[in-house]
Short mmCIF file of C-alpha atoms in Angstrom, two decimals:
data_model
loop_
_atom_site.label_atom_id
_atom_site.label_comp_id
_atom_site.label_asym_id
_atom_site.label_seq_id
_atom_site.Cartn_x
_atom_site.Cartn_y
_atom_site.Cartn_z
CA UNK A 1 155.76 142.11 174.14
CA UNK A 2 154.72 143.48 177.41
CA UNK A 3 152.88 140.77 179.81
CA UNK A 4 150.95 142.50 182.70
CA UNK A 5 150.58 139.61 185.16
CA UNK A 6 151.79 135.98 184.76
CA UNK A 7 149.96 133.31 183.35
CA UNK A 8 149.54 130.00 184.65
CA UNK A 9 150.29 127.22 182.29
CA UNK A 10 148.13 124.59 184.00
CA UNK A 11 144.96 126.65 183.36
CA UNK A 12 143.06 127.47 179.96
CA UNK A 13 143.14 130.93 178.51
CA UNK A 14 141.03 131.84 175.23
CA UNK A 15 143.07 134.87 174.02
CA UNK A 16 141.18 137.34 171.98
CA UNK A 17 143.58 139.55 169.75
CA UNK A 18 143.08 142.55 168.44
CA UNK A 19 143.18 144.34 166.10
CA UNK A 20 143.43 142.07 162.93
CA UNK A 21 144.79 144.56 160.85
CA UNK A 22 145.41 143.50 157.11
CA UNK A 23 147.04 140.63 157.35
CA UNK A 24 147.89 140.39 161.73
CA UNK A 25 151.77 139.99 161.51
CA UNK A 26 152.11 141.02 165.21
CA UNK A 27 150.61 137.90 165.44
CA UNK A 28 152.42 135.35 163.44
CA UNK A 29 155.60 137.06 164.96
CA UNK A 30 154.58 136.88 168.26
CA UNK A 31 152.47 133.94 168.71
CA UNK A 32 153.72 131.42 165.78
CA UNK A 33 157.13 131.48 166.68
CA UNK A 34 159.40 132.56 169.70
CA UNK A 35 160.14 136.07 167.65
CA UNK A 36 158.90 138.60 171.11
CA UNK A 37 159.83 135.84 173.64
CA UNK A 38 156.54 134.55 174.13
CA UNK A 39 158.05 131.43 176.03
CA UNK A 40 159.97 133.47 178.33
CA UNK A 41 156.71 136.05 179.58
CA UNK A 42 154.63 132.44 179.98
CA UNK A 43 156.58 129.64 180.64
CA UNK A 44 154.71 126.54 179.93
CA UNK A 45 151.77 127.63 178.13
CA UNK A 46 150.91 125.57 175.55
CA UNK A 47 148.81 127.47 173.17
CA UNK A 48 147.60 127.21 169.52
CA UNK A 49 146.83 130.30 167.01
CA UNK A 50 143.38 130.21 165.47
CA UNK A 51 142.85 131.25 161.64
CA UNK A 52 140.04 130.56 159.24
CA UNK A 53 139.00 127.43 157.71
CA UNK A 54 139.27 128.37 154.73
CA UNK A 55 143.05 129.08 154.79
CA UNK A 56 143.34 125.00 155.46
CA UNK A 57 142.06 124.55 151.95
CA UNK A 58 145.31 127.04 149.72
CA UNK A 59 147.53 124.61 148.49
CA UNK A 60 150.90 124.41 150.76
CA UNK A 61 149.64 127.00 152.82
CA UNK A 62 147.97 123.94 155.31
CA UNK A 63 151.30 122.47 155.69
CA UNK A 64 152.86 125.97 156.89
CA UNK A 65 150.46 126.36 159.38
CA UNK A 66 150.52 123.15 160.59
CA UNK A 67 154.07 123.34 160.62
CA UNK A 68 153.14 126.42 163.07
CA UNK A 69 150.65 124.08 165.29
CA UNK A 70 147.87 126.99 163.77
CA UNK A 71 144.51 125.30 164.02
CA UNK A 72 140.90 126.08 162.70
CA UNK A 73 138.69 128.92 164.23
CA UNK A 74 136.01 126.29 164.35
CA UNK A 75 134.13 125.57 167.69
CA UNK A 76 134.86 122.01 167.26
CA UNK A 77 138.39 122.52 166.39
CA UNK A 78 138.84 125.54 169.77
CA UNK A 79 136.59 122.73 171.76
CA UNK A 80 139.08 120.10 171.21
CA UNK A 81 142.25 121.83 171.99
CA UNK A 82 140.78 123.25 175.13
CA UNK A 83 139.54 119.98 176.41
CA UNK A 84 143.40 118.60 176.05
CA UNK A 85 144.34 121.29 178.24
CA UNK A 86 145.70 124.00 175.67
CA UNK A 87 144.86 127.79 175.08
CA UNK A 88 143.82 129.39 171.79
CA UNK A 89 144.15 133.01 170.40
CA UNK A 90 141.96 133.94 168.15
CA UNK A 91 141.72 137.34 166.62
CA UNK A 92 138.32 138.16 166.91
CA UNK A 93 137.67 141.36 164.38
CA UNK A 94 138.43 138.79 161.43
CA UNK A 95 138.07 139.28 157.92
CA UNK A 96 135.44 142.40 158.49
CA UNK A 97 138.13 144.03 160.88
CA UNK A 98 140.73 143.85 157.92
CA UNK A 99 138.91 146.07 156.01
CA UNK A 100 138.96 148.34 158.89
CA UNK A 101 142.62 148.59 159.08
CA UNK A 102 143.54 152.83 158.64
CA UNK A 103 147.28 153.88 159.50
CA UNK A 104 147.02 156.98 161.62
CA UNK A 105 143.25 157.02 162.37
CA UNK A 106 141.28 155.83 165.36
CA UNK A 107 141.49 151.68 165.89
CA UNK A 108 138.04 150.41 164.71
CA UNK A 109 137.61 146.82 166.46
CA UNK A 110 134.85 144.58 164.97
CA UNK A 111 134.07 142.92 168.23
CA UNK A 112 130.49 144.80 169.85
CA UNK A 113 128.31 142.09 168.36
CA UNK A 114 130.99 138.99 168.12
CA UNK A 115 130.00 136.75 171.54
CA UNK A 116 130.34 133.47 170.10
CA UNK A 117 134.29 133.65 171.85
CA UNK A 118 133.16 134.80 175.06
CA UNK A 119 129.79 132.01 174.91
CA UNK A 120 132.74 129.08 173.80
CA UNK A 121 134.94 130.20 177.09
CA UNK A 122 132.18 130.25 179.35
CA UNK A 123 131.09 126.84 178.28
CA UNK A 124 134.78 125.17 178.04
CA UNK A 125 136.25 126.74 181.64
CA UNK A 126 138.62 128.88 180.18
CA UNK A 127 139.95 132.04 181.06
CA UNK A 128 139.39 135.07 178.78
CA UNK A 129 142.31 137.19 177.65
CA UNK A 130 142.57 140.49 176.56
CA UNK A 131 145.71 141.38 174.05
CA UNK A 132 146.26 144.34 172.12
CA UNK A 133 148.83 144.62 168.80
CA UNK A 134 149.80 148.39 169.17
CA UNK A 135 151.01 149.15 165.82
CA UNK A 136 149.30 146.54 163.78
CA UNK A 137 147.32 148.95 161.72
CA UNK A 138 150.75 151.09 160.84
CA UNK A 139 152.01 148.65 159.21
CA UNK A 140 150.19 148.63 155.62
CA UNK A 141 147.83 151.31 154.01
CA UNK A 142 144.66 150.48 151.54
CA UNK A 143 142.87 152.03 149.18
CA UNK A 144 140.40 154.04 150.42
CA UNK A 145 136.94 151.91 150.95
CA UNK A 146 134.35 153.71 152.72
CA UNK A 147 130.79 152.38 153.76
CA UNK A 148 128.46 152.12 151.17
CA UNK A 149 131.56 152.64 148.29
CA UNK A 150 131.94 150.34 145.26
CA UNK A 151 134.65 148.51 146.61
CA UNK A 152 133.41 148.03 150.08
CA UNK A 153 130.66 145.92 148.57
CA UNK A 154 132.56 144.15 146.35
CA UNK A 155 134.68 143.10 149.55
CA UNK A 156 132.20 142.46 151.58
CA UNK A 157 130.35 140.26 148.40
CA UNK A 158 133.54 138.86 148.79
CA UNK A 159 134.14 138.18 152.09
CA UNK A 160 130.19 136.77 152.03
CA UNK A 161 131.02 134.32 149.31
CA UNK A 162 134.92 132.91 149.79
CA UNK A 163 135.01 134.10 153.55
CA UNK A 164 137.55 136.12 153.54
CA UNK A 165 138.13 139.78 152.93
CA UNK A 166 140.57 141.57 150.14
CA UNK A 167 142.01 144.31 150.98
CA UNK A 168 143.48 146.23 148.59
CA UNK A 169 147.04 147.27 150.05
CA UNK A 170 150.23 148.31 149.61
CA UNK A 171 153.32 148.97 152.21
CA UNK A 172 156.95 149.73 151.23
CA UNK A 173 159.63 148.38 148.72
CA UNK A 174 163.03 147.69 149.09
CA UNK A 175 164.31 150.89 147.69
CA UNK A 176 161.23 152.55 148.41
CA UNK A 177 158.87 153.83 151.46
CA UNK A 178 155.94 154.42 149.96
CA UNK A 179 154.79 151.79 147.28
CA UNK A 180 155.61 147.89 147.76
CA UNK A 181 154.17 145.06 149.42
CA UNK A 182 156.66 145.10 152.18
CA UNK A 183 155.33 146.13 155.63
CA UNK A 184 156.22 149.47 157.03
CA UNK A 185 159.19 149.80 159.61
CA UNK A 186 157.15 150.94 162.76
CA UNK A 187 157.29 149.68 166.23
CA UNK A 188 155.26 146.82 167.12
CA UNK A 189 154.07 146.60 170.85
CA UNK A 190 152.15 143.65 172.18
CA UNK A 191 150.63 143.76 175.48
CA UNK A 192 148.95 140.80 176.94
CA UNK A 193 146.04 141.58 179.36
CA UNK A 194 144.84 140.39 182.61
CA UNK A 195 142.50 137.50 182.50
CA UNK A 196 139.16 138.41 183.20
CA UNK A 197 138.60 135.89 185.84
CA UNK A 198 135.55 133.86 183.97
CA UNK A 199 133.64 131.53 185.72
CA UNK A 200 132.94 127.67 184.34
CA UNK A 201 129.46 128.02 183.22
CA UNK A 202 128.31 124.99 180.75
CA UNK A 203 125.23 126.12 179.54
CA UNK A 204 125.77 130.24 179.59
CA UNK A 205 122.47 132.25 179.28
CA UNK A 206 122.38 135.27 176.59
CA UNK A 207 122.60 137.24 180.19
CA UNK A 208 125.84 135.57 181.15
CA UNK A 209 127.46 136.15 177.81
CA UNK A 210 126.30 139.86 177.68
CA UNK A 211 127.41 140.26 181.10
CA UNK A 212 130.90 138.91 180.21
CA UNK A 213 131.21 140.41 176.81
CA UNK A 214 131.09 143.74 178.61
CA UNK A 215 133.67 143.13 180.91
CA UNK A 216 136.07 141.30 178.33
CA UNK A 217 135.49 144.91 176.27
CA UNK A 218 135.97 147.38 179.44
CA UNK A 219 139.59 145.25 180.15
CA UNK A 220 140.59 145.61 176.50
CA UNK A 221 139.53 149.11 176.58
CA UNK A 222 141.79 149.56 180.36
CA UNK A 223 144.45 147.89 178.51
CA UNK A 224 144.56 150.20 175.09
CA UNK A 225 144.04 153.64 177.32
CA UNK A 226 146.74 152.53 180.28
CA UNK A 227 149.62 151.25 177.26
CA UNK A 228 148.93 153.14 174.68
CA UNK A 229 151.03 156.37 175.06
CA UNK A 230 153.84 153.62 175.81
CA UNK A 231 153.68 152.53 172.32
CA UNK A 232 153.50 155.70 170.95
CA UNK A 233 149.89 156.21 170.45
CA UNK A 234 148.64 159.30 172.24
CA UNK A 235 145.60 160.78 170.01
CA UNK A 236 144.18 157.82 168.63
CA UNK A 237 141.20 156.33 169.96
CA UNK A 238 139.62 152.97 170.48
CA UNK A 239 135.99 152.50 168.72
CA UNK A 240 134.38 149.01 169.44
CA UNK A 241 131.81 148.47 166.39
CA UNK A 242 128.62 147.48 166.86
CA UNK A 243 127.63 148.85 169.88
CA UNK A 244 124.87 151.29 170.30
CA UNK A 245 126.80 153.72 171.82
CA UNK A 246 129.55 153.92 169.55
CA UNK A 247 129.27 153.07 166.08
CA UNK A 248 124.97 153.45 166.32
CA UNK A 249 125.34 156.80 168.53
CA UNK A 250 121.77 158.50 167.86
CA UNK A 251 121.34 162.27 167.61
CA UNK A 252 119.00 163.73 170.70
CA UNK A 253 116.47 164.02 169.09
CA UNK A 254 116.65 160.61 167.62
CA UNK A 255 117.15 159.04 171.23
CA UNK A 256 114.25 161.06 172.30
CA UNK A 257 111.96 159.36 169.83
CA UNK A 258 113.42 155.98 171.02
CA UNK A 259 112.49 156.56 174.71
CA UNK A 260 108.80 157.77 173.30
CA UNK A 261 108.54 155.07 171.18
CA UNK A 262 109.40 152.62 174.14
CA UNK A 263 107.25 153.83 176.58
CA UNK A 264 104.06 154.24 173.87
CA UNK A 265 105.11 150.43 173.38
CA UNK A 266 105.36 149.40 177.41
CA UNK A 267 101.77 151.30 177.87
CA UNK A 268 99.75 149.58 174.93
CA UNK A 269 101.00 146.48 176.76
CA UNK A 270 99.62 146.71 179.86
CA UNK A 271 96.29 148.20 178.16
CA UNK A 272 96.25 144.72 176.62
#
């Protein structure tokens, strides 16, 4: 774990992790027990892991992550742990980002249309976080599930009706390296970001959450580009979903008719 600045433990943080990959071990090593030294890089932080709702309902798997002090992704359940003075870390990319998960191809974050964090921290008075899991994605490989394929819509169905996603993946095995459901061996580098300095705003506008979405995406994108040939990743790139200048890039021509089409639109209303 690399920690760029200290923390301090008598303020609230909203960490936003990424990537998710398929099932976030960085995570649960670094943030549901003492595995990376978490304690040591922020003395005094009390924090609590976010997961889905859902998981609370999986027989024995609720008293695990209790056990861990994990706690809902709900609003109400974030809400309450702020307001007794702890952080949360939620991984923001989710379920949809799992399915994203590639071993040596660019990171694909789910995260250019998810606000709802960055509204909730506004609102509460707590800090935004940047973190970034270099080498999450290494870790397991799945089958090949393209947009628009078969098995990307049954997953999404899926994800739609249970709310989660299911990947279908495989790792290493004992004996093995290539088949098992043992993660890989690869390096795992977590580096905690600088927080974002967010103002206490208790009724955020749309413009105040845009405003801060984009600066909670520029710091994780400063922290990916200034760590990543530390962790070993030099040629793969960062792509934040969602936005219109990534994942929605238009041809010229296509961009062309969009500036037409909005000023044909602007004229007929001030004709009217």
């Amino acid at each position: 774990m690399l920690r760029t600045v200290p923390l301090d433990p008598k303020k609230n943080y909203i960490f936003g992790v990424h990537p998710h990959g398929i099932i976030s071990l960085s995570v649960q090593a670094n943030f549901c027990n003492n595995f990376a030294g978490m304690s040591e890089h922020f003395p005094g932080l009390d924090y609590r892991l976010c997961t889905l709702d859902t998981n609370f309902n999986l027989p024995f798997v609720r008293d695990w992550l209790v056990s861990l002090g994990v706690i809902s992704a709900s609003r109400a359940a974030i809400t309450s742990a702020v307001k007794k003075g702890k952080s949360v870390m939620i991984v923001v990319g989710g379920a949809a980002e799992a399915l994203e998960a590639v071993p040596g191809t660019e990171t694909r974050l789910v995260l250019g249309k998810r606000k709802g964090f960055v509204r909730l921290a506004l609102s509460l008075g707590a800090d935004l976080v940047p973190v970034y899991c270099f080498g999450e994605n290494e870790l397991f490989s799945q089958v090949i599930n393209p947009e628009g394929s078969r098995l990307r819509k049954l997953q999404e169905w899926g994800k739609k009706t249970f709310g989660f996603s299911i990947p279908i993946f495989y790792g290493r095995g004992v004996f093995n390296h290539d088949v098992g459901m043992m993660p890989r061996r690869v390096p795992l580098t977590t580096v905690v970001g600088k927080p974002l300095g967010a103002p206490h705003i208790p009724e955020p506008t749309d413009k105040d959450v845009d405003k801060w979405h984009g600066a909670y995406l520029d710091a994780l994108k400063a922290v990916f580009e200034q760590h990543k040939e530390l962790a070993g990743v030099k040629e793969n790139a960062l792509r934040i979903l969602g936005l219109d200048d990534e994942i929605d890039a238009a041809s010229p021509e296509e961009e062309e008719k969009k500036t037409k089409k909005g000023k044909e639109e602007k004229e007929s209303k001030k004709d009217s």
